[in-house]
Amino acid sequence: MARTHKIEDYRNFGIMAHIDAGKTTTTERILYYSGKSHKIGEVHDGAATMDYMEQEQERGITITSAATTTFWNGKRLNIIDTPGHVDFTIEVERSLRVLDGAVCVLDSNQGVEPQTETVWRQGDKYRVPRVVFCNKMDKTGANFDMCLEDIKVRLGARPVALQLPIGAESDFKGIIDLVTMEAKVWNSDVQGSMYDIEAIPAHLQEKAEEARAALIEAAVELDDAAMEAYLEGNEPDQATLKSLIRKAVLHSAWFPVLCGTAFKNKGVQTLLDAVVDYLPSPVDVPPTKGIDPKTELEVERKSSDEEPLSILAFKIIEDPFGVLTFARVYSGVLTKGTTLLNSTKEKRERIGRMVAMHANSREDIEEAYAGDIVALVGLKETRTGDTLCDPANPVILEKMEFPEPVIEMSVEVASKADQEKLGLALQKLASEDPSFRVSTDSESGQTIIKGMGELHLDIKIDILRRAPFNINVNVGAPQVAYRETIRKQTEIDYTHKKQTGGTGQFARVKFVVEPNEIGAGYTFENKIIGGVVPKEYIPGVEKGLNSVMSSGPIAGFPVVDVKISLIDGAYHEVDSSAIAFEIASRAALREGLMKANPALLEPVMKVEVVSPEEYVGSVIGDLNSRRGQIQGQDMRGNANVITAFVPLANMFSYVNNLRSMSQGRASYTMQFDHYEQVPQAVAQEVQAKYA
Ligand SMILES: Nc1nc2c(ncn2[C@@H]2O[C@H](COP(=O)(O)OP(=O)(O)OP(=O)(O)O)[C@@H](O)[C@H]2O)c(=O)[nH]1
């Protein structure tokens, strides 16, 4: 077997957008036009082929990223459909990490929306080259110029039109291609429609010439020779112009903007042309970086079949075929049947079977090459973010960062049989989604699930209740994931002594307890020199400390950002034991934390409300009453955008309040921003509730 496409002919790209802008519809049309899907699945019928999870179809939203391979103009396209809801931001991050380019889809009636901004910033973080597709040009209120302005103002990015719309709303007919100066007109909006090339409509001629001049000026800025020629009156030819646009995209110097309506089948082929012409191939982006686990030195892996094999797992899903691990091959060639090293876990993993995923079928493959995105079947040890590599040339590719969950909920089942099923099911879900965690409350013994938001947990519960799990679960109300920390340094000297007839118990420990840097977590250091606390008792000490750190003294929440040093102690030849030291350490730390000015921390969300003018006063008043701090207020179109930091504790069921406050006309999004100390009065309430 050999490559079907040169690596230069690959386009690994994602589609990112605010919820409902039309990612799924656009992806469906792309698959249709590129010939892989024979029936267009409409999102509103719940038949979209990309949205293969039953739930996604019912809710009409895309939850998991599905990777799909298709072909256009002789190029091999690997598409990832990324979810738009902010609770699934982690999925968007994962996708961006492994893709080389992206199409950002806007709703032309809405312009840049809050989540567009979030995914755009994530794109900036991973330096993903992008083109923008203004979708829904057929919708009432669609406005291409407003979208361009929004990209400038709200994203602070530089948009350059590659096309102009011909007509808008129900009169939208097609586009003027500013590179070729042709009108491409769809004279039908039924599925599979092709465009006709027509003369540019007379009333748009002047506007098209101006827009083309702007495009050429933006393009020649990227090349001195082209600029000089242009100043002397020579426009770049079409091939040069295209290569300059490509250069602009690769360097994010500016962003080409296209338009169309995926739903009405207009502008999809021209979008595919732009993907092929302007988005990068794997060799156009910098080589991927990693660490050599033996030397701990940084190494680079070029996108080439000749380099040692390196693969990053970015998504795990459970399906009737078994566990599918979606992975990107960064370098080298992977052959079925090989045993690889999972360098992140230091474990071997055999690749027994691998498949290329298409929207509604999968194809068994024998080999995968640098640049490919494949699904590996039945891996046992590999988790999202792990590296698989050639055991003789180990590398650990850059790790992904996962946000901490901010919301939690208890789950219960009635029967013992279900309890066992629940444990296994939760373990499975947690291994697929690193932003979803499971723990057991040490005091009540309850199972607690943790995630990024109410919807995130709702969806997990739904999965548990459905086939194949079919578990009858009861859930508690969602709770904020508080944390505890300390504000000052203290010392604590504690002796545990007990004499009950026979053998007694004796242990003395002395600790320094001090605040650690934010995000540094909990660290323990044994600073004892000499044998005042023999080494065999140290595990007991750590066990005692850990139990307090996982359930703090204020209200039983995990304690973070604390450093503990063991500086002194004493033992008794006969009466000391690891257990005695565990008891002493637990009691010492409880006392120590209480002396060290303990504080309760809560997650604070960044909230953005988009509201018509007449409701702004009530929205702001309401946010203030939720302990919100208003950060800003500006205009988008004729709507006001209010941004605020609000504690998550006061945001439950906000959607209902906002709806009734604005007669359903205001909308909002929120995402975790940071942890902050809870005001005294609120801390007392929390303490009364939990302690
Ligand atoms: N008028 C019009 N409606 C569209 C167009 N594209 C998509 N829609 C509709 O907009 C709604 C949302 O489309 P989706 O494709 O599900 O959007 P999405 O961005 O994938 O949404 P999520 O997966 O939930 O984030 C659906 O009802 C589509 O039929 C378009 O070009 N014009």
XYZ file of C-alpha atoms in Angstrom, residues 368-636:
269
model
C -1.655 5.470 7.959
C 0.751 8.212 6.959
C 2.018 11.504 8.305
C -0.888 13.959 8.232
C -3.634 11.336 8.492
C -6.434 11.382 11.025
C -7.519 7.842 11.810
C -9.545 5.933 14.351
C -7.625 3.184 16.160
C -9.834 0.341 17.333
C -9.748 -1.340 20.731
C -6.824 0.449 22.437
C -6.658 -0.315 26.128
C -4.365 2.156 27.856
C -4.528 5.240 25.684
C -6.438 8.306 26.809
C -7.100 11.680 25.247
C -3.892 13.666 25.000
C -1.566 10.651 25.087
C 1.255 10.184 22.593
C 1.825 6.911 20.741
C 5.218 6.514 19.148
C 7.979 4.331 17.835
C 9.417 2.582 20.956
C 12.941 3.080 19.571
C 12.425 6.847 19.162
C 10.204 7.912 22.032
C 8.659 11.354 22.171
C 5.925 12.965 24.239
C 4.073 15.505 22.140
C 2.744 18.682 23.730
C 0.133 17.904 26.290
C -3.282 19.452 26.194
C -4.554 21.491 29.121
C -7.879 20.552 30.576
C -10.009 22.926 32.593
C -11.067 22.010 36.121
C -14.747 21.126 36.556
C -16.779 23.794 38.365
C -20.104 22.129 38.968
C -21.047 18.880 40.674
C -24.033 16.709 41.338
C -24.701 13.568 43.346
C -25.993 10.472 41.552
C -27.774 7.558 43.145
C -29.248 4.261 42.102
C -31.808 2.151 43.903
C -30.354 -1.340 43.497
C -27.017 -2.927 44.218
C -26.834 -4.329 40.681
C -27.261 -0.846 39.274
C -24.578 0.468 41.617
C -22.029 -1.757 39.955
C -23.231 -0.831 36.460
C -23.082 2.833 37.418
C -19.481 2.553 38.554
C -18.378 0.984 35.282
C -20.405 3.381 33.139
C -19.027 6.440 34.920
C -15.501 5.154 34.576
C -16.081 4.812 30.844
C -17.535 8.306 30.484
C -14.686 9.852 32.461
C -12.089 8.143 30.316
C -13.701 9.582 27.184
C -14.029 13.120 28.497
C -11.259 14.565 30.685
C -13.460 17.514 31.714
C -15.874 15.059 33.336
C -14.801 13.625 36.716
C -16.200 11.148 39.191
C -15.499 10.875 42.910
C -16.961 9.503 46.101
C -17.806 11.788 48.981
C -15.629 10.520 51.810
C -18.244 11.250 54.477
C -21.601 10.400 52.885
C -20.250 7.740 50.522
C -22.283 9.347 47.697
C -21.090 9.236 44.105
C -20.376 12.743 42.834
C -20.023 13.695 39.168
C -18.301 16.907 38.164
C -18.274 18.856 34.938
C -18.176 22.168 33.131
C -21.810 23.214 33.373
C -25.405 22.135 33.905
C -25.849 20.998 30.299
C -22.617 19.033 30.373
C -23.839 16.979 33.354
C -27.406 16.735 32.011
C -26.072 15.069 28.904
C -24.012 12.560 30.871
C -27.080 11.646 32.937
C -29.051 11.203 29.754
C -26.383 8.854 28.391
C -26.526 6.777 31.600
C -30.288 6.436 31.336
C -30.212 5.271 27.718
C -29.061 2.115 25.999
C -26.649 0.470 26.291
C -26.387 1.501 29.956
C -30.103 1.764 30.849
C -29.321 2.756 34.423
C -32.115 4.193 36.497
C -30.268 7.084 38.178
C -31.537 9.751 40.515
C -29.624 12.994 40.682
C -29.284 15.685 43.303
C -29.445 19.400 42.551
C -26.357 20.799 40.811
C -23.865 22.260 43.274
C -20.975 24.614 42.919
C -17.550 22.986 43.168
C -16.124 25.164 45.942
C -12.544 24.942 47.112
C -10.723 25.882 50.262
C -7.367 27.514 50.783
C -5.423 29.468 53.439
C -4.254 33.057 53.642
C -1.287 33.010 56.059
C 1.588 30.874 57.242
C 1.448 29.005 60.520
C 3.244 26.325 62.532
C 1.579 23.492 64.328
C 3.052 21.050 66.821
C 0.834 18.090 67.660
C 1.276 15.018 69.794
C -1.009 12.015 69.606
C -0.769 9.894 72.723
C -3.035 7.095 73.858
C -2.573 4.514 76.545
C -5.189 1.769 76.643
C -3.978 -1.113 78.746
C -1.651 -2.974 76.361
C 0.246 -1.209 73.550
C -0.185 2.535 73.398
C -0.084 4.945 70.483
C 2.436 7.730 70.194
C 3.353 10.187 67.441
C 4.467 13.794 67.456
C 4.602 15.938 64.303
C 5.478 19.570 63.680
C 4.474 21.210 60.399
C 4.847 24.556 58.669
C 1.634 25.213 56.757
C 1.778 28.045 54.208
C -0.011 29.388 51.126
C 1.271 28.062 47.805
C 1.155 29.921 44.504
C -2.243 29.991 42.798
C -2.596 26.864 40.689
C 0.349 25.136 42.403
C -2.022 22.754 44.179
C -0.894 20.956 47.314
C 2.710 20.038 47.975
C 4.294 18.163 50.852
C 7.958 18.132 51.790
C 9.702 16.134 54.476
C 12.380 18.501 55.825
C 13.473 16.391 58.777
C 17.142 15.664 59.012
C 18.025 12.742 61.237
C 15.628 10.134 62.511
C 13.120 11.986 64.723
C 10.403 10.604 62.460
C 11.676 7.386 60.861
C 11.084 6.975 57.110
C 8.636 4.101 57.486
C 6.147 6.428 59.195
C 6.172 9.050 56.399
C 3.511 7.261 54.283
C 1.273 7.423 57.360
C 1.953 11.153 57.644
C 1.074 11.681 53.974
C -2.081 9.621 54.241
C -3.265 11.720 57.169
C -2.518 14.970 55.333
C -4.201 13.790 52.124
C -7.434 12.996 53.909
C -7.646 16.568 55.212
C -6.623 18.100 51.876
C -9.422 16.310 50.051
C -11.987 17.476 52.570
C -11.133 20.860 54.071
C -12.030 22.201 57.513
C -14.481 24.924 56.404
C -17.080 22.856 54.584
C -15.400 19.692 53.363
C -14.223 20.933 49.931
C -10.812 20.124 48.439
C -8.036 22.326 49.807
C -5.809 23.873 47.140
C -2.631 25.936 46.907
C -1.151 24.920 50.240
C 2.408 23.892 51.014
C 3.145 21.703 54.020
C 6.598 20.973 55.407
C 7.306 18.450 58.128
C 10.027 20.087 60.238
C 10.146 18.113 63.466
C 8.582 15.250 65.407
C 9.170 12.374 67.784
C 8.432 8.684 68.038
C 8.378 5.943 70.638
C 10.223 2.630 70.209
C 7.190 0.521 71.081
C 4.081 2.689 70.780
C 4.663 4.411 67.398
C 3.181 3.152 64.139
C 2.216 4.479 60.687
C -1.361 4.656 61.941
C -0.397 6.752 64.958
C 1.412 9.181 62.621
C -1.587 9.247 60.311
C -3.891 10.190 63.188
C -1.451 12.807 64.483
C -0.962 14.356 61.040
C -4.671 14.523 60.327
C -5.414 16.264 63.608
C -2.388 18.547 63.240
C -3.364 19.690 59.773
C -7.002 20.300 60.697
C -5.832 22.555 63.507
C -3.139 24.108 61.317
C -5.518 25.035 58.515
C -7.947 26.634 60.944
C -5.115 28.763 62.364
C -3.881 29.746 58.898
C -6.799 32.030 58.075
C -8.771 29.592 55.888
C -10.879 30.874 53.008
C -13.580 29.462 50.778
C -13.129 29.899 47.008
C -15.865 29.807 44.396
C -15.829 29.583 40.588
C -16.598 32.877 38.881
C -18.034 32.820 35.375
C -17.606 35.263 32.545
C -21.153 36.009 31.430
C -22.196 37.757 28.238
C -25.774 38.853 27.748
C -27.033 40.109 24.396
C -30.180 42.140 24.920
C -32.385 44.678 23.157
C -31.998 48.229 24.523
C -35.242 48.257 26.530
C -34.177 45.403 28.832
C -30.600 46.492 29.511
C -31.512 48.228 32.793
C -33.225 45.156 34.207
C -30.487 42.797 32.972
C -27.773 44.854 34.679
C -29.828 45.271 37.851
C -30.416 41.544 37.972
C -26.734 40.697 37.379
C -25.799 43.065 40.222
C -28.241 41.317 42.526
C -26.443 38.049 41.663
C -23.177 39.474 43.023
C -22.124 40.185 39.441
C -19.453 42.725 38.551
C -20.320 44.430 35.274
C -17.231 44.606 33.057
C -18.561 46.427 30.053
C -21.428 47.253 27.801
C -21.265 47.837 24.056
C -23.371 47.661 20.947
C -23.599 44.935 18.357
